[in-house]
Short mmCIF file of C-alpha atoms in Angstrom, two decimals:
data_model
loop_
_atom_site.label_atom_id
_atom_site.label_comp_id
_atom_site.label_asym_id
_atom_site.label_seq_id
_atom_site.Cartn_x
_atom_site.Cartn_y
_atom_site.Cartn_z
CA UNK A 261 -1.49 -2.80 6.95
CA UNK A 262 -0.98 0.03 4.65
CA UNK A 263 1.70 1.00 2.37
CA UNK A 264 3.26 2.63 4.85
CA UNK A 265 3.27 -0.41 7.76
CA UNK A 266 3.88 -2.78 5.11
CA UNK A 267 7.56 -1.73 4.73
CA UNK A 268 8.27 -2.55 8.52
CA UNK A 269 12.10 -1.42 8.71
CA UNK A 270 14.55 -4.27 8.38
CA UNK A 271 18.53 -4.48 9.66
CA UNK A 272 19.67 -2.41 7.53
CA UNK A 273 22.50 -2.16 4.85
CA UNK A 274 23.50 1.05 3.10
CA UNK A 275 21.91 1.84 0.05
CA UNK A 276 19.41 4.20 -1.24
CA UNK A 277 16.23 3.28 -2.13
CA UNK A 278 15.20 3.00 -5.89
CA UNK A 279 11.69 2.90 -7.50
CA UNK A 280 10.74 0.63 -10.08
CA UNK A 281 9.07 2.01 -13.15
CA UNK A 282 5.33 1.33 -13.06
CA UNK A 283 4.25 -0.70 -15.66
CA UNK A 284 1.19 0.52 -18.02
CA UNK A 285 -1.28 2.89 -16.75
CA UNK A 286 -4.68 2.36 -16.89
CA UNK A 287 -6.20 2.40 -19.96
CA UNK A 288 -10.01 2.54 -19.09
CA UNK A 289 -12.22 4.87 -20.62
CA UNK A 290 -13.29 7.70 -18.22
CA UNK A 291 -16.11 9.65 -17.68
CA UNK A 292 -14.90 13.52 -17.16
CA UNK A 293 -11.62 15.12 -17.01
CA UNK A 294 -11.30 14.94 -13.00
CA UNK A 295 -9.41 16.69 -10.42
CA UNK A 296 -8.47 14.31 -7.53
CA UNK A 297 -6.35 15.02 -4.46
CA UNK A 298 -4.07 11.94 -3.63
CA UNK A 299 -3.03 11.70 -0.07
CA UNK A 300 0.33 9.86 0.24
CA UNK A 301 1.11 11.10 -3.00
CA UNK A 302 4.40 10.42 -2.82
CA UNK A 303 4.07 7.42 -1.43
CA UNK A 304 4.43 3.87 -3.13
CA UNK A 305 0.84 3.93 -4.15
CA UNK A 306 -0.06 7.20 -4.16
CA UNK A 307 2.97 8.44 -6.58
CA UNK A 308 1.61 5.73 -9.11
CA UNK A 309 -2.12 6.77 -8.83
CA UNK A 310 -0.57 10.57 -9.54
CA UNK A 311 1.20 9.13 -12.73
CA UNK A 312 -1.78 7.43 -13.82
CA UNK A 313 -4.33 9.98 -13.30
CA UNK A 314 -2.15 12.68 -14.85
CA UNK A 315 -1.41 10.29 -18.05
CA UNK A 316 -5.51 10.02 -18.25
CA UNK A 317 -5.56 13.89 -18.57
CA UNK A 318 -7.03 14.03 -14.71
CA UNK A 319 -5.26 16.18 -12.25
CA UNK A 320 -3.41 15.21 -9.37
CA UNK A 321 -3.44 17.36 -6.36
CA UNK A 322 -0.23 15.88 -4.40
CA UNK A 323 -1.93 15.22 -0.74
CA UNK A 324 1.86 15.53 1.49
CA UNK A 325 3.30 17.95 4.31
CA UNK A 326 5.15 19.44 0.91
CA UNK A 327 3.42 19.89 -1.66
CA UNK A 328 2.48 23.57 -3.14
CA UNK A 329 -1.17 23.00 -1.11
CA UNK A 330 -0.46 21.53 1.92
CA UNK A 331 -1.99 18.46 3.18
CA UNK A 332 -1.02 16.79 6.89
CA UNK A 333 -4.26 13.66 8.36
CA UNK A 334 -2.37 14.96 11.66
CA UNK A 335 -3.64 18.61 11.00
CA UNK A 336 -7.16 19.28 9.77
CA UNK A 337 -6.60 22.47 9.39
CA UNK A 338 -5.03 22.14 6.22
CA UNK A 339 -7.61 19.41 4.69
CA UNK A 340 -10.50 22.20 3.33
CA UNK A 341 -7.64 23.98 1.49
CA UNK A 342 -6.15 20.40 0.22
CA UNK A 343 -10.20 19.39 -0.88
CA UNK A 344 -11.30 23.21 -2.52
CA UNK A 345 -12.20 22.18 -6.31
CA UNK A 346 -11.78 18.57 -5.86
CA UNK A 347 -13.76 16.22 -7.80
CA UNK A 348 -12.33 13.14 -5.89
CA UNK A 349 -9.47 11.83 -3.66
CA UNK A 350 -7.40 8.82 -2.88
CA UNK A 351 -7.13 7.76 0.77
CA UNK A 352 -4.02 6.41 1.89
CA UNK A 353 -3.85 7.40 5.81
CA UNK A 354 0.15 6.75 7.63
CA UNK A 355 0.81 5.17 9.85
CA UNK A 356 -1.64 2.49 9.11
CA UNK A 357 -5.58 2.42 9.12
CA UNK A 358 -4.90 -0.30 12.46
CA UNK A 359 -3.60 2.20 14.86
CA UNK A 360 -5.68 4.35 17.06
CA UNK A 361 -7.33 7.39 15.86
CA UNK A 362 -7.24 5.99 12.15
CA UNK A 363 -11.19 5.81 12.33
CA UNK A 364 -11.62 8.57 14.17
CA UNK A 365 -9.34 11.22 11.54
CA UNK A 366 -10.24 9.14 8.32
CA UNK A 367 -13.73 9.32 9.37
CA UNK A 368 -13.80 13.04 10.06
CA UNK A 369 -12.35 13.66 6.81
CA UNK A 370 -14.23 11.70 4.82
CA UNK A 371 -17.21 13.56 6.23
CA UNK A 372 -15.24 16.80 5.13
CA UNK A 373 -15.02 15.91 1.92
CA UNK A 374 -18.43 15.02 1.54
CA UNK A 375 -19.33 18.62 3.01
CA UNK A 376 -16.82 20.05 0.42
CA UNK A 377 -18.67 18.19 -2.56
CA UNK A 378 -15.99 15.59 -3.70
CA UNK A 379 -18.04 12.51 -5.53
CA UNK A 380 -15.81 10.16 -4.80
CA UNK A 381 -13.43 8.31 -1.99
CA UNK A 382 -11.25 5.27 -2.62
CA UNK A 383 -9.68 4.49 0.26
CA UNK A 384 -6.71 2.77 0.49
CA UNK A 385 -6.73 -0.66 2.94
CA UNK A 386 -5.59 -3.37 4.56
CA UNK A 387 -6.37 -7.17 4.56
CA UNK A 388 -7.18 -8.99 7.92
CA UNK A 389 -7.87 -5.56 10.12
CA UNK A 390 -10.49 -4.99 11.80
CA UNK A 391 -9.33 -1.64 12.71
CA UNK A 392 -9.67 -0.94 9.55
CA UNK A 393 -13.04 -2.60 8.15
CA UNK A 394 -14.23 0.20 10.97
CA UNK A 395 -12.35 3.08 9.02
CA UNK A 396 -13.99 1.50 6.20
CA UNK A 397 -17.46 1.86 7.25
CA UNK A 398 -16.63 5.13 8.29
CA UNK A 399 -15.40 6.28 5.18
CA UNK A 400 -18.63 4.34 3.35
CA UNK A 401 -21.10 6.51 5.73
CA UNK A 402 -19.34 9.62 4.98
CA UNK A 403 -22.11 10.61 2.04
CA UNK A 404 -19.86 10.17 -1.00
CA UNK A 405 -19.61 7.38 -3.46
CA UNK A 406 -16.88 5.29 -2.23
CA UNK A 407 -14.66 2.32 -2.98
CA UNK A 408 -12.35 0.39 -1.06
CA UNK A 409 -8.78 -1.19 -2.24
CA UNK A 410 -8.22 -4.04 0.32
CA UNK A 411 -4.52 -4.73 -0.11
CA UNK A 412 -2.34 -8.07 0.96
CA UNK A 413 1.23 -7.39 1.24
CA UNK A 414 3.22 -4.98 -1.54
CA UNK A 415 6.04 -6.84 -3.40
CA UNK A 416 7.31 -3.39 -3.97
CA UNK A 417 8.23 -3.11 -0.34
CA UNK A 418 11.87 -5.76 -1.01
CA UNK A 419 12.92 -3.01 -3.89
CA UNK A 420 11.65 0.23 -1.95
CA UNK A 421 12.25 1.83 1.03
CA UNK A 422 12.64 -0.71 4.20
CA UNK A 423 12.98 -4.17 2.80
CA UNK A 424 15.16 -3.06 -0.04
CA UNK A 425 18.73 -2.93 2.11
CA UNK A 426 17.56 -6.49 4.00
CA UNK A 427 17.61 -7.82 0.70
CA UNK A 428 21.02 -5.84 -0.48
CA UNK A 429 22.80 -7.41 2.52
CA UNK A 430 21.83 -11.13 1.67
CA UNK A 431 19.30 -11.49 4.45
CA UNK A 432 15.10 -11.17 5.28
CA UNK A 433 14.93 -11.26 9.19
CA UNK A 434 11.54 -11.66 10.63
CA UNK A 435 9.27 -12.36 13.19
CA UNK A 436 7.58 -15.26 10.72
CA UNK A 437 7.54 -18.73 10.34
CA UNK A 438 5.75 -20.89 8.02
CA UNK A 439 3.36 -17.92 7.29
CA UNK A 440 2.22 -17.63 3.88
CA UNK A 441 1.08 -14.12 2.28
CA UNK A 442 -0.27 -13.83 -1.70
CA UNK A 443 2.00 -10.87 -2.20
CA UNK A 444 -0.02 -8.30 -4.30
CA UNK A 445 2.24 -5.52 -6.98
CA UNK A 446 1.68 -1.68 -6.25
CA UNK A 447 1.29 -1.21 -10.02
CA UNK A 448 -1.69 -3.79 -10.06
CA UNK A 449 -3.40 -1.60 -6.88
CA UNK A 450 -2.70 1.89 -8.82
CA UNK A 451 -4.41 0.92 -11.63
CA UNK A 452 -7.58 -0.30 -9.49
CA UNK A 453 -7.48 2.73 -7.38
CA UNK A 454 -7.00 5.23 -10.47
CA UNK A 455 -10.27 2.81 -12.34
CA UNK A 456 -12.19 3.58 -9.12
CA UNK A 457 -11.46 7.96 -9.13
CA UNK A 458 -12.17 7.64 -12.65
CA UNK A 459 -14.67 5.26 -14.48
CA UNK A 460 -18.31 4.53 -13.76
CA UNK A 461 -19.03 1.14 -11.46
CA UNK A 462 -16.89 0.99 -9.07
CA UNK A 463 -18.94 2.78 -6.36
CA UNK A 464 -19.92 0.51 -3.16
CA UNK A 465 -17.35 -2.15 -4.34
CA UNK A 466 -14.82 -3.80 -1.72
CA UNK A 467 -11.90 -4.74 -3.93
CA UNK A 468 -9.29 -7.20 -2.14
CA UNK A 469 -6.57 -7.37 -3.87
CA UNK A 470 -3.93 -10.87 -4.07
CA UNK A 471 -1.11 -11.53 -6.38
CA UNK A 472 -1.50 -14.95 -7.86
CA UNK A 473 -0.43 -17.21 -5.24
CA UNK A 474 0.63 -17.79 -1.58
CA UNK A 475 4.36 -17.41 -0.82
CA UNK A 476 6.08 -18.20 2.31
CA UNK A 477 9.04 -15.36 3.13
CA UNK A 478 11.00 -18.43 2.46
CA UNK A 479 9.84 -18.19 -1.02
CA UNK A 480 10.06 -14.49 -1.45
CA UNK A 481 13.62 -15.64 -0.56
CA UNK A 482 14.21 -18.13 -3.41
CA UNK A 483 12.51 -15.59 -6.04
CA UNK A 484 14.98 -13.14 -4.81
CA UNK A 485 17.81 -15.14 -4.99
CA UNK A 486 16.81 -16.40 -8.45
CA UNK A 487 16.28 -13.00 -9.78
CA UNK A 488 19.62 -11.29 -8.51
CA UNK A 489 21.40 -14.13 -8.88
CA UNK A 490 22.87 -14.45 -5.67
CA UNK A 491 21.53 -15.87 -2.27
CA UNK A 492 18.88 -14.00 -0.63
CA UNK A 493 18.46 -15.83 2.92
CA UNK A 494 15.25 -15.55 5.35
CA UNK A 495 15.93 -15.94 8.81
CA UNK A 496 12.96 -15.98 11.69
CA UNK A 497 13.32 -14.24 15.05
CA UNK A 498 11.47 -13.32 17.63
CA UNK A 499 8.92 -10.77 18.62
CA UNK A 500 11.39 -10.24 20.88
CA UNK A 501 14.17 -9.67 19.08
CA UNK A 502 12.29 -7.52 15.90
CA UNK A 503 10.88 -5.11 18.70
CA UNK A 504 14.57 -4.61 19.25
CA UNK A 505 15.55 -3.90 16.04
CA UNK A 506 12.50 -1.24 15.62
CA UNK A 507 13.56 0.08 18.22
CA UNK A 508 17.37 0.94 17.14
CA UNK A 509 15.58 2.83 13.56
CA UNK A 510 12.94 4.44 15.90
CA UNK A 511 9.98 2.56 14.83
CA UNK A 512 6.99 1.78 17.64
CA UNK A 513 7.35 -1.58 19.05
CA UNK A 514 4.06 -1.95 17.85
CA UNK A 515 4.87 -2.63 14.24
CA UNK A 516 5.98 -5.67 14.99
CA UNK A 517 2.75 -6.84 16.65
CA UNK A 518 0.75 -5.46 13.88
CA UNK A 519 2.91 -7.33 12.02
CA UNK A 520 2.62 -10.52 13.48
CA UNK A 521 -1.44 -10.63 13.79
CA UNK A 522 -1.61 -10.38 10.02
CA UNK A 523 0.90 -13.09 9.18
CA UNK A 524 -1.36 -15.52 11.46
CA UNK A 525 -3.09 -17.68 8.69
CA UNK A 526 -6.34 -15.08 8.51
CA UNK A 527 -5.24 -13.51 4.78
CA UNK A 528 -3.53 -17.07 3.86
CA UNK A 529 -6.33 -17.05 0.62
CA UNK A 530 -6.14 -15.49 -2.39
CA UNK A 531 -8.76 -12.75 -3.67
CA UNK A 532 -10.30 -11.97 -7.13
CA UNK A 533 -10.34 -8.04 -6.40
CA UNK A 534 -7.63 -6.90 -9.97
CA UNK A 535 -9.69 -9.61 -12.03
CA UNK A 536 -13.29 -8.09 -11.09
CA UNK A 537 -11.80 -4.27 -11.17
CA UNK A 538 -9.84 -4.64 -14.43
CA UNK A 539 -10.58 -7.11 -16.03
CA UNK A 540 -7.27 -9.28 -15.80
CA UNK A 541 -5.20 -11.16 -13.63
CA UNK A 542 -2.82 -10.03 -11.17
CA UNK A 543 1.10 -9.93 -11.77
CA UNK A 544 2.94 -12.36 -10.05
CA UNK A 545 5.85 -11.80 -7.63
CA UNK A 546 8.42 -13.46 -9.97
CA UNK A 547 7.91 -11.23 -12.82
CA UNK A 548 7.99 -8.27 -10.56
CA UNK A 549 11.43 -9.69 -9.17
CA UNK A 550 12.50 -9.86 -12.32
CA UNK A 551 11.86 -6.12 -13.43
CA UNK A 552 13.06 -5.56 -10.60
CA UNK A 553 15.77 -6.77 -10.37
CA UNK A 554 16.95 -5.76 -14.11
CA UNK A 555 16.48 -2.32 -12.50
CA UNK A 556 19.46 -2.19 -11.01
CA UNK A 557 17.58 -1.87 -7.77
CA UNK A 558 19.29 -4.64 -6.46
CA UNK A 559 22.83 -4.65 -7.51
CA UNK A 560 25.40 -4.48 -4.75
#
Protein backbone atom coordinates (compact mmCIF):
# COMPACT_ATOMS: atom_id res chain seq x y z
CA UNK A 1 0.00 0.00 0.00
CA UNK A 2 1.43 3.33 -0.98
CA UNK A 3 1.63 6.59 0.92
CA UNK A 4 -2.01 7.39 0.25
CA UNK A 5 -3.69 4.18 1.39
CA UNK A 6 -1.22 3.41 4.14
CA UNK A 7 -3.02 6.31 5.79
CA UNK A 8 -6.52 4.85 6.01
CA UNK A 9 -9.06 7.04 7.80
CA UNK A 10 -9.93 6.35 11.41
CA UNK A 11 -12.66 7.69 13.72
CA UNK A 12 -11.62 11.31 14.07
CA UNK A 13 -10.95 13.69 16.90
CA UNK A 14 -10.46 17.36 16.11
CA UNK A 15 -6.92 18.48 15.43
CA UNK A 16 -4.97 19.83 12.50
CA UNK A 17 -2.33 17.52 11.01
CA UNK A 18 1.27 18.42 11.66
CA UNK A 19 4.33 17.32 9.75
CA UNK A 20 7.29 15.90 11.60
CA UNK A 21 10.55 17.50 10.56
CA UNK A 22 12.76 15.33 8.38
CA UNK A 23 15.91 13.90 9.84
CA UNK A 24 19.04 14.34 7.77
CA UNK A 25 19.16 14.74 4.02
CA UNK A 26 21.02 12.33 1.80
CA UNK A 27 24.69 13.25 1.86
CA UNK A 28 26.19 10.81 -0.65
CA UNK A 29 27.95 12.26 -3.67
CA UNK A 30 25.75 12.79 -6.70
CA UNK A 31 26.69 12.36 -10.31
CA UNK A 32 25.23 15.50 -11.92
CA UNK A 33 22.71 18.25 -11.33
CA UNK A 34 19.30 16.96 -12.32
CA UNK A 35 15.76 18.19 -12.80
CA UNK A 36 13.52 15.68 -11.06
CA UNK A 37 9.75 15.45 -11.35
CA UNK A 38 8.36 14.50 -7.92
CA UNK A 39 4.81 13.23 -8.33
CA UNK A 40 2.89 13.41 -5.11
CA UNK A 41 5.30 16.19 -4.26
CA UNK A 42 3.11 17.56 -1.47
CA UNK A 43 2.61 14.14 0.19
CA UNK A 44 4.45 12.45 3.04
CA UNK A 45 7.21 10.91 0.94
CA UNK A 46 7.18 13.30 -2.00
CA UNK A 47 7.65 16.45 0.07
CA UNK A 48 10.63 14.89 1.83
CA UNK A 49 12.14 13.66 -1.43
CA UNK A 50 11.83 17.18 -2.85
CA UNK A 51 13.52 18.66 0.23
CA UNK A 52 16.45 16.28 -0.12
CA UNK A 53 16.84 16.93 -3.83
CA UNK A 54 16.91 20.68 -3.23
CA UNK A 55 19.46 20.29 -0.42
CA UNK A 56 21.67 18.33 -2.82
CA UNK A 57 21.52 21.11 -5.42
CA UNK A 58 19.04 19.51 -7.80
CA UNK A 59 15.82 21.01 -9.15
CA UNK A 60 12.69 19.37 -7.74
CA UNK A 61 9.65 19.92 -9.92
CA UNK A 62 6.58 19.29 -7.77
CA UNK A 63 4.03 17.15 -9.56
CA UNK A 64 0.55 17.95 -8.30
CA UNK A 65 -2.74 19.36 -9.54
CA UNK A 66 -1.97 22.69 -7.86
CA UNK A 67 1.68 23.03 -8.95
CA UNK A 68 2.76 25.79 -11.39
CA UNK A 69 3.28 23.02 -13.98
CA UNK A 70 0.14 21.01 -13.31
CA UNK A 71 0.34 17.21 -13.06
CA UNK A 72 -2.58 14.82 -12.60
CA UNK A 73 -2.37 11.02 -12.83
CA UNK A 74 -5.97 10.98 -14.06
CA UNK A 75 -5.37 13.52 -16.85
CA UNK A 76 -2.72 12.43 -19.33
CA UNK A 77 -2.88 15.80 -21.09
CA UNK A 78 -0.87 17.17 -18.14
CA UNK A 79 1.95 14.66 -18.48
CA UNK A 80 4.01 16.08 -21.34
CA UNK A 81 4.48 19.53 -19.85
CA UNK A 82 5.40 18.02 -16.48
CA UNK A 83 8.01 15.80 -18.15
CA UNK A 84 9.60 18.50 -20.30
CA UNK A 85 13.30 18.86 -19.49
CA UNK A 86 13.15 16.23 -16.75
CA UNK A 87 16.11 13.92 -16.11
CA UNK A 88 14.47 11.64 -13.52
CA UNK A 89 11.09 11.17 -11.86
CA UNK A 90 9.74 9.92 -8.55
CA UNK A 91 6.47 8.06 -9.02
CA UNK A 92 4.02 8.08 -6.10
CA UNK A 93 0.68 6.99 -7.58
CA UNK A 94 -2.68 8.04 -6.13
CA UNK A 95 -4.78 6.40 -4.75
CA UNK A 96 -2.75 3.15 -4.60
CA UNK A 97 -0.95 0.76 -6.93
CA UNK A 98 -3.32 -2.01 -5.84
CA UNK A 99 -6.36 -0.16 -7.24
CA UNK A 100 -7.84 -0.98 -10.68
CA UNK A 101 -6.22 0.98 -13.48
CA UNK A 102 -2.91 1.62 -11.73
CA UNK A 103 -0.90 -0.76 -13.93
CA UNK A 104 -2.22 0.81 -17.10
CA UNK A 105 -1.87 4.41 -15.92
CA UNK A 106 1.60 4.17 -14.41
CA UNK A 107 2.83 1.99 -17.27
CA UNK A 108 1.58 4.54 -19.82
CA UNK A 109 3.24 7.36 -17.90
CA UNK A 110 6.54 5.46 -17.69
CA UNK A 111 6.50 4.90 -21.46
CA UNK A 112 5.71 8.57 -21.99
CA UNK A 113 8.64 9.46 -19.74
CA UNK A 114 10.97 7.21 -21.73
CA UNK A 115 9.83 8.85 -24.95
CA UNK A 116 10.49 12.28 -23.40
CA UNK A 117 14.09 11.27 -22.63
CA UNK A 118 13.76 10.76 -18.87
CA UNK A 119 16.68 8.59 -17.85
CA UNK A 120 15.58 7.29 -14.46
CA UNK A 121 12.32 6.42 -12.70
CA UNK A 122 11.95 5.60 -9.01
CA UNK A 123 8.65 3.94 -8.13
CA UNK A 124 7.11 4.01 -4.63
CA UNK A 125 5.51 0.58 -4.18
CA UNK A 126 3.97 -1.54 -1.45
CA UNK A 127 4.90 -4.89 0.03
CA UNK A 128 2.73 -7.92 -0.56
CA UNK A 129 0.54 -6.40 -3.27
CA UNK A 130 0.36 -8.44 -6.48
CA UNK A 131 -1.13 -5.53 -8.42
CA UNK A 132 1.68 -3.29 -7.21
CA UNK A 133 4.23 -5.78 -8.47
CA UNK A 134 2.52 -5.77 -11.87
CA UNK A 135 3.01 -2.01 -11.95
CA UNK A 136 6.66 -2.46 -10.99
CA UNK A 137 7.05 -4.72 -14.04
CA UNK A 138 5.38 -2.15 -16.29
CA UNK A 139 7.84 0.53 -15.14
CA UNK A 140 10.80 -1.82 -15.61
CA UNK A 141 9.71 -2.52 -19.18
CA UNK A 142 9.19 1.13 -20.15
CA UNK A 143 12.70 1.74 -21.46
CA UNK A 144 14.26 3.93 -18.77
CA UNK A 145 16.57 3.24 -15.87
CA UNK A 146 14.43 2.28 -12.89
CA UNK A 147 14.45 1.55 -9.16
CA UNK A 148 11.60 0.20 -7.03
CA UNK A 149 11.22 1.38 -3.44
CA UNK A 150 8.84 -1.21 -1.95
CA UNK A 151 7.69 -0.12 1.49
CA UNK A 152 6.11 -1.35 4.69
CA UNK A 153 3.51 0.76 6.52
CA UNK A 154 4.73 4.24 7.41
CA UNK A 155 5.60 5.34 10.95
CA UNK A 156 4.38 8.83 10.07
CA UNK A 157 0.84 7.57 9.49
CA UNK A 158 0.42 8.08 13.24
CA UNK A 159 1.54 11.72 13.29
CA UNK A 160 0.48 13.01 9.88
CA UNK A 161 -2.97 12.92 8.38
CA UNK A 162 -5.23 9.92 8.89
CA UNK A 163 -3.90 8.14 11.98
CA UNK A 164 -3.28 11.41 13.83
CA UNK A 165 -6.81 11.98 15.07
CA UNK A 166 -7.20 8.49 16.59
CA UNK A 167 -3.92 8.93 18.47
CA UNK A 168 -5.15 12.27 19.77
CA UNK A 169 -8.42 10.61 20.79
CA UNK A 170 -6.50 7.87 22.61
CA UNK A 171 -7.72 4.88 20.62
CA UNK A 172 -6.60 3.07 17.46
CA UNK A 173 -9.64 1.11 16.23
CA UNK A 174 -8.56 -1.07 13.31
CA UNK A 175 -9.62 -4.32 11.60
CA UNK A 176 -6.61 -6.32 12.71
CA UNK A 177 -5.75 -8.31 15.79
CA UNK A 178 -2.39 -9.99 16.30
CA UNK A 179 -0.95 -9.09 12.88
CA UNK A 180 2.56 -7.65 12.98
CA UNK A 181 4.19 -5.17 10.63
CA UNK A 182 7.78 -3.84 10.30
CA UNK A 183 6.75 -0.17 10.19
CA UNK A 184 9.20 2.01 8.26
CA UNK A 185 10.17 5.64 8.80
CA UNK A 186 9.25 7.94 5.91
CA UNK A 187 12.58 9.72 6.30
CA UNK A 188 14.30 6.44 5.43
CA UNK A 189 12.09 6.13 2.36
CA UNK A 190 12.95 9.66 1.25
CA UNK A 191 16.68 9.06 1.78
CA UNK A 192 16.58 5.91 -0.34
CA UNK A 193 14.49 7.53 -3.08
CA UNK A 194 16.73 10.60 -3.25
CA UNK A 195 19.81 8.40 -3.51
CA UNK A 196 18.23 6.32 -6.28
CA UNK A 197 17.22 9.47 -8.17
CA UNK A 198 20.62 11.16 -8.01
CA UNK A 199 23.34 8.52 -7.61
CA UNK A 200 24.68 5.79 -9.87
CA UNK A 201 24.46 2.18 -8.78
CA UNK A 202 20.74 1.87 -8.06
CA UNK A 203 19.33 1.03 -11.49
CA UNK A 204 17.43 -2.26 -11.61
CA UNK A 205 17.27 -2.56 -7.83
CA UNK A 206 14.18 -3.46 -5.82
CA UNK A 207 14.71 -2.05 -2.34
CA UNK A 208 12.26 -3.51 0.15
CA UNK A 209 12.17 -1.09 3.07
CA UNK A 210 11.16 -1.98 6.62
CA UNK A 211 11.99 -0.88 10.11
CA UNK A 212 14.28 -2.99 12.31
CA UNK A 213 11.56 -4.94 14.17
CA UNK A 214 8.05 -6.34 13.90
CA UNK A 215 5.27 -4.59 15.84
CA UNK A 216 1.60 -5.36 16.31
CA UNK A 217 -0.82 -2.45 16.48
CA UNK A 218 -1.05 -3.13 20.21
CA UNK A 219 2.73 -2.72 20.34
CA UNK A 220 2.39 0.54 18.40
CA UNK A 221 -0.18 1.78 20.90
CA UNK A 222 2.22 0.94 23.72
CA UNK A 223 5.09 2.80 22.02
CA UNK A 224 2.86 5.82 21.45
CA UNK A 225 1.72 5.70 25.08
CA UNK A 226 5.33 5.70 26.25
CA UNK A 227 6.25 8.59 23.95
CA UNK A 228 3.24 10.76 24.78
CA UNK A 229 2.93 9.97 28.47
CA UNK A 230 -0.77 9.15 28.15
CA UNK A 231 -2.71 5.99 27.36
CA UNK A 232 -3.25 5.10 23.69
CA UNK A 233 -5.42 2.00 23.37
CA UNK A 234 -5.71 -0.45 20.49
CA UNK A 235 -9.14 -1.93 19.73
CA UNK A 236 -9.72 -4.59 17.07
CA UNK A 237 -12.88 -4.05 15.02
CA UNK A 238 -14.50 -6.13 12.28
CA UNK A 239 -14.13 -5.36 8.59
CA UNK A 240 -17.83 -4.51 8.47
CA UNK A 241 -17.44 -2.01 11.29
CA UNK A 242 -14.43 -0.49 9.61
CA UNK A 243 -16.21 -0.17 6.26
CA UNK A 244 -18.90 1.80 8.08
CA UNK A 245 -16.23 4.11 9.50
CA UNK A 246 -14.76 4.64 6.04
CA UNK A 247 -18.21 5.44 4.62
CA UNK A 248 -18.66 8.23 7.18
CA UNK A 249 -15.56 9.99 5.87
CA UNK A 250 -16.26 9.38 2.18
CA UNK A 251 -13.62 6.72 1.55
CA UNK A 252 -14.34 3.53 -0.42
CA UNK A 253 -14.90 0.29 1.47
CA UNK A 254 -12.20 -1.33 -0.66
CA UNK A 255 -9.65 0.29 1.62
CA UNK A 256 -10.77 -2.03 4.40
CA UNK A 257 -10.27 -5.07 2.17
CA UNK A 258 -6.80 -3.85 1.18
CA UNK A 259 -5.99 -3.25 4.83
CA UNK A 260 -7.01 -6.82 5.67
CA UNK A 261 -5.06 -8.30 2.76
CA UNK A 262 -1.68 -6.77 3.55
CA UNK A 263 -2.01 -7.60 7.25
CA UNK A 264 -2.72 -11.31 6.77
CA UNK A 265 0.84 -12.29 7.69
CA UNK A 266 2.43 -12.03 4.25
CA UNK A 267 4.52 -9.03 5.32
CA UNK A 268 5.48 -10.23 8.80
CA UNK A 269 9.20 -10.30 8.08
CA UNK A 270 12.06 -7.83 7.96
CA UNK A 271 13.96 -6.71 4.87
CA UNK A 272 17.35 -5.11 4.29
CA UNK A 273 16.54 -2.43 1.71
CA UNK A 274 17.62 0.53 3.82
CA UNK A 275 20.94 -1.10 4.64
CA UNK A 276 21.58 -2.08 1.00
CA UNK A 277 20.69 1.33 -0.40
CA UNK A 278 22.25 3.59 2.24
CA UNK A 279 24.77 1.46 4.12
CA UNK A 280 23.09 2.08 7.48
CA UNK A 281 20.34 0.44 9.53
CA UNK A 282 16.75 1.71 9.43
CA UNK A 283 15.30 3.96 12.10
CA UNK A 284 13.30 2.36 14.88
CA UNK A 285 9.65 3.15 15.60
CA UNK A 286 10.45 4.17 19.18
CA UNK A 287 12.90 6.80 17.92
CA UNK A 288 10.26 8.11 15.52
CA UNK A 289 7.66 8.24 18.31
CA UNK A 290 9.95 10.20 20.64
CA UNK A 291 10.81 12.69 17.89
CA UNK A 292 7.17 13.15 16.90
CA UNK A 293 6.11 13.58 20.52
CA UNK A 294 8.79 16.22 21.07
CA UNK A 295 7.43 18.17 18.08
CA UNK A 296 4.13 18.63 19.91
CA UNK A 297 2.03 16.94 17.22
CA UNK A 298 0.27 14.74 19.81
CA UNK A 299 -0.34 17.43 22.41
CA UNK A 300 -3.96 17.59 23.51
